[in-house]
Coordinates of C-alpha atoms and ligand atoms in Angstrom, one line a residue:
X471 CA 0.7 -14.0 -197.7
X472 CA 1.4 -17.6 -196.5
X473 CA -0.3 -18.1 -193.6
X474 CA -0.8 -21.1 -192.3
X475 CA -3.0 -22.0 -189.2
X476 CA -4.2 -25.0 -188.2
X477 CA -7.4 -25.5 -186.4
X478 CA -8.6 -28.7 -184.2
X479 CA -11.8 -29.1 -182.4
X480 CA -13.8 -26.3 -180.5
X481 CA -14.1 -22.6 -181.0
X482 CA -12.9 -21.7 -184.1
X483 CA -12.8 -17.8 -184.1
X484 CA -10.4 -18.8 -180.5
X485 CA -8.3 -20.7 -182.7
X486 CA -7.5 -18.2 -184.9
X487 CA -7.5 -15.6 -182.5
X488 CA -4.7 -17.4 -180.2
X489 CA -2.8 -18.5 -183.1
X490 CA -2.5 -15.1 -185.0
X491 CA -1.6 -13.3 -181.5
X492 CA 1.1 -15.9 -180.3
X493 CA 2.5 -15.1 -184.0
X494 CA 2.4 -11.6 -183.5
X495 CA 3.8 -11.3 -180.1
X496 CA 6.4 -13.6 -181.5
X497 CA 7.4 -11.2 -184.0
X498 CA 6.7 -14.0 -186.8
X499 CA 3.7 -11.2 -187.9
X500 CA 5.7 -8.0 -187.9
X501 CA 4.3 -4.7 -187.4
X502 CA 3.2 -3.9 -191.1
X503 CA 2.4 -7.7 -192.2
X504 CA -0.7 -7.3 -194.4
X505 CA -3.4 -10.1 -193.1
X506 CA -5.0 -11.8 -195.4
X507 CA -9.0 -10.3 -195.8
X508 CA -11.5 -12.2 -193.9
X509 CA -13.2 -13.4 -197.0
X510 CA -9.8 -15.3 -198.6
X511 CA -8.7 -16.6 -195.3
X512 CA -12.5 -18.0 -194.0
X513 CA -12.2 -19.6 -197.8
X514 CA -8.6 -21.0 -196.6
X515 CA -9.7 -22.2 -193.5
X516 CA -13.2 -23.4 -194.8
X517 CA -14.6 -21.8 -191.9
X518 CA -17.3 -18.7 -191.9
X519 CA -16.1 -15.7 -192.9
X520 CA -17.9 -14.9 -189.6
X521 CA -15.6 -16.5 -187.8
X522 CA -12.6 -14.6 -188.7
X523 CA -14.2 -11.5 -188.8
X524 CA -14.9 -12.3 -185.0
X525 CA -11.4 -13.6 -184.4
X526 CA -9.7 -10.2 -186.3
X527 CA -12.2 -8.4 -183.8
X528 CA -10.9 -9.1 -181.0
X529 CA -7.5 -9.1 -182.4
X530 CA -8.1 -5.4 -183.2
X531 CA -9.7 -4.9 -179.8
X532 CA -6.7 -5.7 -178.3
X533 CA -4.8 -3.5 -180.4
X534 CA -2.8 -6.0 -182.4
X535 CA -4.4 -5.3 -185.9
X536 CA -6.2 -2.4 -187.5
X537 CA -7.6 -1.8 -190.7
X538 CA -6.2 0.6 -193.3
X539 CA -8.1 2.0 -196.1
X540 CA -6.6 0.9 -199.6
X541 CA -4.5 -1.8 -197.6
X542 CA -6.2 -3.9 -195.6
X543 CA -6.5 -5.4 -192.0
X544 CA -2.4 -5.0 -190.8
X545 CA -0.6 -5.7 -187.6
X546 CA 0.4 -2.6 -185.4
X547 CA 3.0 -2.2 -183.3
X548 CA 1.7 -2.8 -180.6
X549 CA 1.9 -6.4 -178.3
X550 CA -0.6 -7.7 -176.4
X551 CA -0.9 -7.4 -173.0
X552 CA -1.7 -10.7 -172.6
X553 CA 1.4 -11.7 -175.3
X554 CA 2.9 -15.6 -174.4
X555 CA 6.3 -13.7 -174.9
X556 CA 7.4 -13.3 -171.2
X557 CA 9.1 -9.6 -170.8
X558 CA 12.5 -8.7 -170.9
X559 CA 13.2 -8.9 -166.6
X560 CA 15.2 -6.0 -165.2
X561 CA 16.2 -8.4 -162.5
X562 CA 19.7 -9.3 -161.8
X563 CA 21.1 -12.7 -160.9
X564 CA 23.6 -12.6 -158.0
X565 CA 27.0 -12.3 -159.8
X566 CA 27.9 -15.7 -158.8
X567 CA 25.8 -17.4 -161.2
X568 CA 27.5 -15.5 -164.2
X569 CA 30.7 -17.4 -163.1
X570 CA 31.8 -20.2 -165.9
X571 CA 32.5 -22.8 -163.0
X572 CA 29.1 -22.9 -162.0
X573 CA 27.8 -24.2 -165.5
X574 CA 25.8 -26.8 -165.8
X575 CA 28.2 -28.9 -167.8
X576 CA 26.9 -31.6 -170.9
X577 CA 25.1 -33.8 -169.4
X578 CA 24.7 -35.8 -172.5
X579 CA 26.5 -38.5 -173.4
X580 CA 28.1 -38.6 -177.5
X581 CA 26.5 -41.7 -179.1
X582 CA 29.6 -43.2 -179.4
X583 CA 30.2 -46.7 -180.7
X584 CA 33.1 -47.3 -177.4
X585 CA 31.7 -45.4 -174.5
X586 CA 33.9 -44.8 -171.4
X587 CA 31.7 -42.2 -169.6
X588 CA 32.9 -41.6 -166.7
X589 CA 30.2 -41.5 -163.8
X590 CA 27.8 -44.3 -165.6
X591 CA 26.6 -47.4 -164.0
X592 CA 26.0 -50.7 -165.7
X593 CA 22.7 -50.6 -166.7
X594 CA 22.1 -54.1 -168.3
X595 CA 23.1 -55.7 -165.2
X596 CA 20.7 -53.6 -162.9
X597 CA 17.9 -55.3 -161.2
X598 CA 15.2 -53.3 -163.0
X599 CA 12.8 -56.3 -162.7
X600 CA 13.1 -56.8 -158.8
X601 CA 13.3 -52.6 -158.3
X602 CA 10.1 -52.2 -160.6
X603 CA 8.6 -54.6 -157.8
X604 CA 9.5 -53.1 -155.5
X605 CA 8.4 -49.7 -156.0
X606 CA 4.8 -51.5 -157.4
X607 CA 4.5 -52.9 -154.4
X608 CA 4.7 -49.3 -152.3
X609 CA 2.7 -47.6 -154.8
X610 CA 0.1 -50.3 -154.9
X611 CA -0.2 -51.0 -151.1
X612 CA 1.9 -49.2 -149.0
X613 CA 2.8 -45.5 -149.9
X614 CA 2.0 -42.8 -147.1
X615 CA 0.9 -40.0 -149.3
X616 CA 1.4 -37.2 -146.5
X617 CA 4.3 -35.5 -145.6
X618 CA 7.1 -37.3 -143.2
X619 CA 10.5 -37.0 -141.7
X620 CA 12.5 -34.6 -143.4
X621 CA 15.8 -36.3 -142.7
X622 CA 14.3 -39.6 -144.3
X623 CA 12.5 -43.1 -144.0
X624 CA 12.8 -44.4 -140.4
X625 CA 12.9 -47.9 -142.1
X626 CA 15.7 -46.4 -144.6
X627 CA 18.0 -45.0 -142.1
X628 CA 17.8 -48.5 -140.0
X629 CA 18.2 -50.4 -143.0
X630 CA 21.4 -47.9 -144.4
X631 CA 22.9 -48.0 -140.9
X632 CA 23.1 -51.8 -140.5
X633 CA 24.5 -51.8 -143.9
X634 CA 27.4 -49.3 -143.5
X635 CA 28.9 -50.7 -140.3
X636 CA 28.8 -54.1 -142.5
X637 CA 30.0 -52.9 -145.4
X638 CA 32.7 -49.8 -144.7
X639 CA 33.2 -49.6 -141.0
X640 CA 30.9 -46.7 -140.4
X641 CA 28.8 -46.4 -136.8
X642 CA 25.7 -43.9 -137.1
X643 CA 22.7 -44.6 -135.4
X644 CA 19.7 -44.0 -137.7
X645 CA 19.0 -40.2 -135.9
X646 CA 22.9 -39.5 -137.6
X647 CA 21.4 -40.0 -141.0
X648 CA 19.9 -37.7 -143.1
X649 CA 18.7 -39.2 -146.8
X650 CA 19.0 -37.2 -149.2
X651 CA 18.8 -36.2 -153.0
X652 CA 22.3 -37.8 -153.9
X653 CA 25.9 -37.0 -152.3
X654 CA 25.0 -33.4 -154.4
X655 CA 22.4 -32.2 -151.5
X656 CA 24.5 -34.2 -148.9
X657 CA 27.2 -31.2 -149.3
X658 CA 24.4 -28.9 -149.4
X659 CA 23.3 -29.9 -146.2
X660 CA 26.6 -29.6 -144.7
X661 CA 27.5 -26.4 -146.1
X662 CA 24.0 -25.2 -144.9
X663 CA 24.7 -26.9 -141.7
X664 CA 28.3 -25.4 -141.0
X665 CA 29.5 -22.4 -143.3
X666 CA 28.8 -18.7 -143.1
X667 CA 29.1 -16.6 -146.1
X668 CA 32.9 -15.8 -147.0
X669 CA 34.0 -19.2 -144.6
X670 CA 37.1 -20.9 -146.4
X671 CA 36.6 -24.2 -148.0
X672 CA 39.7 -26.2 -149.1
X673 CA 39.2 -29.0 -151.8
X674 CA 41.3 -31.3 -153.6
X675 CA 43.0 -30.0 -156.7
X676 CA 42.1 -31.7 -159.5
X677 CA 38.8 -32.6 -157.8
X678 CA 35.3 -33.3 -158.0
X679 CA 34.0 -29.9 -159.3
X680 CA 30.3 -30.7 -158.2
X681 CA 31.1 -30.2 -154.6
X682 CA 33.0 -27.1 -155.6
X683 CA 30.3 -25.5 -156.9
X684 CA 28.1 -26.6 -153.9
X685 CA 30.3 -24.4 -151.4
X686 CA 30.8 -21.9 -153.8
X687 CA 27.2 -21.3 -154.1
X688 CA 26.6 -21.1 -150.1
X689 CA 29.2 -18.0 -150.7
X690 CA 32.0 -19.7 -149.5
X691 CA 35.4 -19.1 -150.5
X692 CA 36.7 -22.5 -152.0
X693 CA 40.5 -23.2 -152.5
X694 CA 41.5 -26.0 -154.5
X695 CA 44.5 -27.9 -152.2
X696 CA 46.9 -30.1 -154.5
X697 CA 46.8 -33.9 -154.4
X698 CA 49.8 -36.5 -155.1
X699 CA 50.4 -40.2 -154.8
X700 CA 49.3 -40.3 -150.8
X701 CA 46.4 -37.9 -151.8
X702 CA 45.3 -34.3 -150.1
X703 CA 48.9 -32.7 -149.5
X704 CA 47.5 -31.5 -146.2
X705 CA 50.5 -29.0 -145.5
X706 CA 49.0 -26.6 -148.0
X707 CA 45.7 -26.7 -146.6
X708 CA 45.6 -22.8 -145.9
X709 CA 45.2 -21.4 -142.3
X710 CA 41.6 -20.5 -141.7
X711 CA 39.6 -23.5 -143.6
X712 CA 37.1 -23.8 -141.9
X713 CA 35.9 -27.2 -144.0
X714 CA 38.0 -29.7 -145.8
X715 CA 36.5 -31.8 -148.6
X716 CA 38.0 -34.9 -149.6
X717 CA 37.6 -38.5 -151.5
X718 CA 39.8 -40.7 -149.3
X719 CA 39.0 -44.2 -150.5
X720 CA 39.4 -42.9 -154.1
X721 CA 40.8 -39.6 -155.1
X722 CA 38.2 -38.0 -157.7
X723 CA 39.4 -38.0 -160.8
X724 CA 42.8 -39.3 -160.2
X725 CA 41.8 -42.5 -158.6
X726 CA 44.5 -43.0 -155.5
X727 CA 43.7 -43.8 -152.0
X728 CA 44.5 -41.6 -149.1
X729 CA 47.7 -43.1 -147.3
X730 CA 47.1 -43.9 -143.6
X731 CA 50.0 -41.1 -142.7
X732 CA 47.7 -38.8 -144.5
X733 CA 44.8 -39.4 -143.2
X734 CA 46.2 -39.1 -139.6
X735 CA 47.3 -36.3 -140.6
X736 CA 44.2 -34.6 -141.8
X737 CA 42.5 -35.5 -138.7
X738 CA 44.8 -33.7 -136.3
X739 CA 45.0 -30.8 -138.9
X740 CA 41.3 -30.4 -138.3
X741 CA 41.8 -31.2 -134.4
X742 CA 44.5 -28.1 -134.4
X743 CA 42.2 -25.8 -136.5
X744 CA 38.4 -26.8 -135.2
X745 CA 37.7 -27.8 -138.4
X746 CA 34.7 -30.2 -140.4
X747 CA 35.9 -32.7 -143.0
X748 CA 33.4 -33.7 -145.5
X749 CA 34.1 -37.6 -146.4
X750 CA 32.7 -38.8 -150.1
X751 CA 32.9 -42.2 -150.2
X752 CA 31.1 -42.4 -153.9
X753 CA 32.1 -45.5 -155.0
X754 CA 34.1 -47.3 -151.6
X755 CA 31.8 -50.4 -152.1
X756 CA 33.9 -51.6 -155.3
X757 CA 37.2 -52.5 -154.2
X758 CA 39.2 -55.2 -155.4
X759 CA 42.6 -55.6 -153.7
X760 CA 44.4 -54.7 -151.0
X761 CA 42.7 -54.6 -147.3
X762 CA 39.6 -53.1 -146.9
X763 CA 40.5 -48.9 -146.5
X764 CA 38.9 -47.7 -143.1
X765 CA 36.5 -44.6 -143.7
X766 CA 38.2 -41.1 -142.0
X767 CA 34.5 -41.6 -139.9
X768 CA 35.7 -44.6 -138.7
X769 CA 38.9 -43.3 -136.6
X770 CA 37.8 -39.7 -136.4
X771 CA 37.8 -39.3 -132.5
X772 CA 36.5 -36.1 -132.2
X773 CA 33.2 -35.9 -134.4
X774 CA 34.5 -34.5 -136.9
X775 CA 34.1 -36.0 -139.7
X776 CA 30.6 -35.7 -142.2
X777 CA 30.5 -38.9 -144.4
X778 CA 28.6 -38.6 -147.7
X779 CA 27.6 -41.6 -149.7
X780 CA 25.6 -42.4 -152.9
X781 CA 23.2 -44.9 -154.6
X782 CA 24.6 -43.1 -157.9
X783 CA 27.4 -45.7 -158.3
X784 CA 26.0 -48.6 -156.6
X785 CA 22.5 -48.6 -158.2
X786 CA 21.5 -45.9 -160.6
X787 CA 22.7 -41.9 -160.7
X788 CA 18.8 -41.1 -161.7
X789 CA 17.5 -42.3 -158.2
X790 CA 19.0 -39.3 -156.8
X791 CA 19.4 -40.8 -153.6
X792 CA 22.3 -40.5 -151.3
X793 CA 22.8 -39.8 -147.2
X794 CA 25.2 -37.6 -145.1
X795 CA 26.4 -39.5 -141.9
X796 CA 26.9 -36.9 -139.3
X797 CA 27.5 -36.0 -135.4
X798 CA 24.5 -36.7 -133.3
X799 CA 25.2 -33.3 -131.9
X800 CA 24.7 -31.7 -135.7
X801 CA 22.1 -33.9 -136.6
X802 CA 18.9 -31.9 -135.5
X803 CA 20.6 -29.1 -137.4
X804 CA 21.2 -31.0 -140.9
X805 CA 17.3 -32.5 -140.5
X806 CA 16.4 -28.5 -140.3
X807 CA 18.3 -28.2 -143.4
X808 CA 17.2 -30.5 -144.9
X809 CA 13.7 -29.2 -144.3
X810 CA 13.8 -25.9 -145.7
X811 CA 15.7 -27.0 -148.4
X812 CA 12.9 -29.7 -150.3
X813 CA 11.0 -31.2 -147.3
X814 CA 12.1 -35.0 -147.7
X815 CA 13.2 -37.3 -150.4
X816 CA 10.5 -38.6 -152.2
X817 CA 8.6 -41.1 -149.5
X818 CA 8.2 -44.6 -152.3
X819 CA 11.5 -44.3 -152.9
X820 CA 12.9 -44.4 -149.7
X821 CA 11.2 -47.3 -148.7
X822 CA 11.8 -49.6 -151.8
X823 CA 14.9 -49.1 -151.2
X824 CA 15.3 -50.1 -147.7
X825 CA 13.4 -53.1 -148.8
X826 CA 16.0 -53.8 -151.6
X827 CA 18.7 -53.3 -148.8
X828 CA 16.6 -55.4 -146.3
X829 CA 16.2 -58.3 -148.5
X830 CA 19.5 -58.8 -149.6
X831 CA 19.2 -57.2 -152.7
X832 CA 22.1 -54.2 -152.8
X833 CA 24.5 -56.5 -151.2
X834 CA 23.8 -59.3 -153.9
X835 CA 23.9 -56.4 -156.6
X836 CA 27.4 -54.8 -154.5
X837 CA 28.7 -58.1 -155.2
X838 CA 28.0 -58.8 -158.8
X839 CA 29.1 -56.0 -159.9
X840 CA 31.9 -55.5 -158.5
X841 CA 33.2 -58.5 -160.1
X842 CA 32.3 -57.1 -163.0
X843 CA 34.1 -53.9 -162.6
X844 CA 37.1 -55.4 -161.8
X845 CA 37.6 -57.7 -164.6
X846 CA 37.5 -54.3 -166.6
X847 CA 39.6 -53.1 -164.2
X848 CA 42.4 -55.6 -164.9
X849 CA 41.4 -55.7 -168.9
X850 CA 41.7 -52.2 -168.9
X851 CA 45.0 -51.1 -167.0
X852 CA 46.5 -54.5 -168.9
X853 CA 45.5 -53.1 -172.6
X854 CA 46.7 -49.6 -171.7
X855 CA 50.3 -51.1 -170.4
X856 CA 50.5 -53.2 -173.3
X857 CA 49.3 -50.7 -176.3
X858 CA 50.2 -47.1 -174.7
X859 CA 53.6 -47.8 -173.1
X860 CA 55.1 -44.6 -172.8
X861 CA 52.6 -42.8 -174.1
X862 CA 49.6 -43.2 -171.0
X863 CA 50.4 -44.1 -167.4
X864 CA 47.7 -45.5 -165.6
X865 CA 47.5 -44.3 -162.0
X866 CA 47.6 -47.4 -159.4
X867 CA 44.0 -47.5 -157.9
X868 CA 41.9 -50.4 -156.4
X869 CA 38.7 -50.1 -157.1
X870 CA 35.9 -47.7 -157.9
X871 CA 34.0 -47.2 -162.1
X872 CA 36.7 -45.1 -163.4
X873 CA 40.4 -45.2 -164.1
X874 CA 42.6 -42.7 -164.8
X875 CA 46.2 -42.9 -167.1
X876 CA 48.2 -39.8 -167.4
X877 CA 49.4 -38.1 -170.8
X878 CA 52.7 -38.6 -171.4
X879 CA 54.3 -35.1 -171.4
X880 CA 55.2 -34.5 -175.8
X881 CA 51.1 -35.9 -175.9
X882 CA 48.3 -33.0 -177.2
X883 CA 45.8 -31.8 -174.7
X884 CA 43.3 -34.4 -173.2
X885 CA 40.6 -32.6 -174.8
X886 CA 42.4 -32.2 -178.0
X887 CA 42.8 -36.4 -178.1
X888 CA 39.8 -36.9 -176.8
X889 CA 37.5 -35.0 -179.6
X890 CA 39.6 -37.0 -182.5
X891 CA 39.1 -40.3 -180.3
X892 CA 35.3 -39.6 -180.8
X893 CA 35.8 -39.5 -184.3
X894 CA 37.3 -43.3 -184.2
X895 CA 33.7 -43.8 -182.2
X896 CA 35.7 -43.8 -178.2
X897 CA 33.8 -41.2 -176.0
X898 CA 36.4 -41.0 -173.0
X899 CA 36.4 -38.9 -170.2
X900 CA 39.4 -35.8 -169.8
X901 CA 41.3 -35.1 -166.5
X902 CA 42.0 -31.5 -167.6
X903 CA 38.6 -30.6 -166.8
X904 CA 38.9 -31.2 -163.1
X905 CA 40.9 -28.8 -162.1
X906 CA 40.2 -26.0 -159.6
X907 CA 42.8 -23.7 -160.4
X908 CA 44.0 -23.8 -163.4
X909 CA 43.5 -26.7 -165.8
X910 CA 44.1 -30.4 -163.8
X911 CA 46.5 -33.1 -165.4
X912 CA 46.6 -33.8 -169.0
X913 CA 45.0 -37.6 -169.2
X914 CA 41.7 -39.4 -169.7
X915 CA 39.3 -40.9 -167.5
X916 CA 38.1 -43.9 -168.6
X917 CA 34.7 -44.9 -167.1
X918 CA 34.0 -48.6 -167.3
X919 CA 30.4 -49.0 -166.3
X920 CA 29.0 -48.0 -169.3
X921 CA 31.6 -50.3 -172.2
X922 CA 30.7 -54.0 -171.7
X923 CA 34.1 -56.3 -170.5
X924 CA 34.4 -57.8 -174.2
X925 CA 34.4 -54.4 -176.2
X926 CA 37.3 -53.0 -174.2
X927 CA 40.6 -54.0 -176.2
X928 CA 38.6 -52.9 -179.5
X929 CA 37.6 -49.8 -177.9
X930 CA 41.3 -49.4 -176.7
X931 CA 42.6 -50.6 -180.4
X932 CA 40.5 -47.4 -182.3
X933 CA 41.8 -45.2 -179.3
X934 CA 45.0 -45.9 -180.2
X935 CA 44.9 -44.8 -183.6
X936 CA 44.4 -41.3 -182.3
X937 CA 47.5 -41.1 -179.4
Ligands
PLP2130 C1 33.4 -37.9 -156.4 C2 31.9 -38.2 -156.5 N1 31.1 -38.0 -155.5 C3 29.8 -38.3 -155.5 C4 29.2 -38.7 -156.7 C5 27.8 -39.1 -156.7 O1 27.0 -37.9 -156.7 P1 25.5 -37.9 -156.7 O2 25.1 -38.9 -155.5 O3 25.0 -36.5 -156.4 O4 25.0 -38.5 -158.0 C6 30.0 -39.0 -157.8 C7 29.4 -39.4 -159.0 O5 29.9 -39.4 -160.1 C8 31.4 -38.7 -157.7 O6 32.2 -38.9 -158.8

């Protein structure tokens, strides 16, 4: 038989012992598989034929192999006891995990030649040199190895509070903050905070399917709520929610801001039905036009609103850092949660980046990039008018990484267009994909961190050769 094993320094009977079992409680040996005899496969292995005679030893001790007169040494039946194949569980999952939505979608990106992920910063203008100081500098001097405050880096949350009254308007006192591991754990903390099993959720429809799937694991019940041009259509929240979970500044995916009428509107909705709203203000920092959209946080008057925000779009997704804003009166409550859930944010982290904030450094970054992001802005919304008239309708937004155009109604699915654009080297986002429930709106998301400014008309010239 063809058997190869391959043996490195140390024991050599071990070697060929492990080997031959892992094979055989992989099935690759069979029950019935003839061995080769200990003379041929010492000669193989130019090793002692005492060596494999000690290695089919303990093989046969364990029951794996036995010799057969007129055959010779074969594998039995049986496994090993201490087989590396785990056993088949009888356990059962709780039936929520079987659901499709709560996939873990692709996470990987085509190699495309054009690539409008949505979701992706811009990675060659990221301060990598001035971060990798930074976090040199706590790992070389400064880290506290032991355990601290669950709800985050005193230095942090002073830091991240100056800079959100500066920056959107917001008012927390440090104690309000709670860092955590993106906006992702920042609606885990508020569902852990404030929902019971069965409690209704309500979130936009299409919408940002990550914090579906948060509530929906906490056993809530989650409704998806349509959206149109002023965003939430909060007339159809249903009676009952006890939680409402929005993106005001920019609808996710479509890409609109919540009108002021709405927004008032929401608020007394949750005054009249003692409801939370949970604010995710992802991308807020990069606006371009218009005056400056005042957070639901800032003219909540009844401490009702939970504000979530993200490093993911101002500085890199794989920090994993992000904060919930919330009522001082909740706030010993979410640090709890926070606890139980993963004990604190990782400690170096934290504290470079309330140095990078401290020094200057986000708020340069904030700055930079977001004239970046708007030239694509303009470049792309301009190219799409100008090559898909009639065809895709870019929905008015301000600001934000992503831009979203509508299918005209005669155009294919979203996903359909999207796989041939891949094949003309465009990787571009779908809005289909979004929607809570049913399918969302047929039309692409185009994410413009990841295409740099001067490869957009090209990328938007081989999309076109697919609509
Ligand atoms: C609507 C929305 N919220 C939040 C985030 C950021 O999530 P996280 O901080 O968990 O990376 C994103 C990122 O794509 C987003 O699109």
């Amino acid at each position: 038989m063809d058997l190869h094993l391959q043996l490195g320094e140390g024991g050599l009977a071990e070697q060929i012992y492990m080997q031959l079992s892992e094979r055989i409680a992989a099935d690759v040996l069979p029950a019935g598989t003839v061995l080769p005899s200990s003379r041929e496969l010492a000669d193989r292995l130019s090793v002692s034929r005492a060596t494999v005679v000690a290695a089919y030893e303990r093989l046969a001790a364990h029951g794996l192999i036995r010799a057969r007169a007129g055959v010779g040494t074969v594998v039995t039946a049986q496994r090993s006891r201490t087989s590396t194949a785990a056993p088949a569980s009888r356990l059962q999952p709780r039936e929520i995990w079987s659901s499709a939505r709560l996939a873990v979608p692709d996470l990987t990106r085509p190699d495309a030649e054009f690539d409008f992920a949505p979701g992706v910063p811009t990675r060659a203008e990221f301060p990598f040199a001035r971060w990798r100081a930074l976090l040199n500098d706590q790992l070389r001097t400064r880290t506290d190895v032991s355990y601290a405050d669950p709800a985050g880096s005193a230095q942090l949350r002073t830091a991240l509070a100056r800079h959100l009254v500066v920056s959107r308007g917001v008012t927390v006192t440090p104690e309000q903050l709670v860092i955590t591991t993106g906006a992702q754990q920042a609606f885990d903390v508020a569902a852990r905070v404030l929902l019971d099993p069965g409690d209704l959720v309500a979130v936009e429809d299409p919408g940002y399917l990550p914090a579906y799937r948060g509530f929906v694991a906490h056993g809530a019940r989650v409704v998806g709520v349509p959206v149109d041009g002023e965003g939430l259509v909060v007339d159809q929240i249903p009676a009952g929610t006890r939680l409402v979970y929005v993106t005001p500044s920019h609808q996710f995916p479509l890409g609109m801001s919540m009108s002021d009428a709405r927004r008032t509107a929401l608020l007394a909705w949750a005054a009249r039905h003692d409801a939370a709203i949970v604010e995710d203000d992802y991308d807020s920092e990069f606006r371009f036009s218009g005056r400056p959209l005042t957070p639901l946080h800032a003219i909540d008057t009844e401490g009702r609103v939970l504000y979530v925000g993200s490093f993911s779009k101002t500085l890199l997704p794989a920090l994993r850092v992000g904060f919930l804003g919330i009522p001082a009166e909740l706030a010993e409550a979410a640090r709890r949660a926070k606890f139980v859930a993963d004990y604190g944010t990782a400690g170096h982290v934290q504290s470079a980046l309330a140095d990078f904030i401290e020094n200057g450094d986000l708020a340069r970054h904030i700055r930079r990039m977001r004239g970046t992001y708007e030239r694509r802005h303009h470049l792309l919304i301009s190219t799409l008018r100008d090559q898909f008239d009639g065809l895709l309708d870019p929905i008015e937004s301000s600001g934000g990484t992503h831009m979203t155009a509508l299918l005209a109604p005669e155009q294919p699915s979203d996903t359909t267009l999207a796989a041939r654009a891949l094949t003309e080297g465009v990787n571009v986002g779908t809005v289909s994909r979004w929607g809570i429930e049913g399918p969302g709106p047929n039309g692409f998301v185009f994410g413009y961190g990841a295409i740099a400014t001067d490869r957009i008309p090209a990328a938007l010239t081989a999309l076109r050769r697919v609509i």
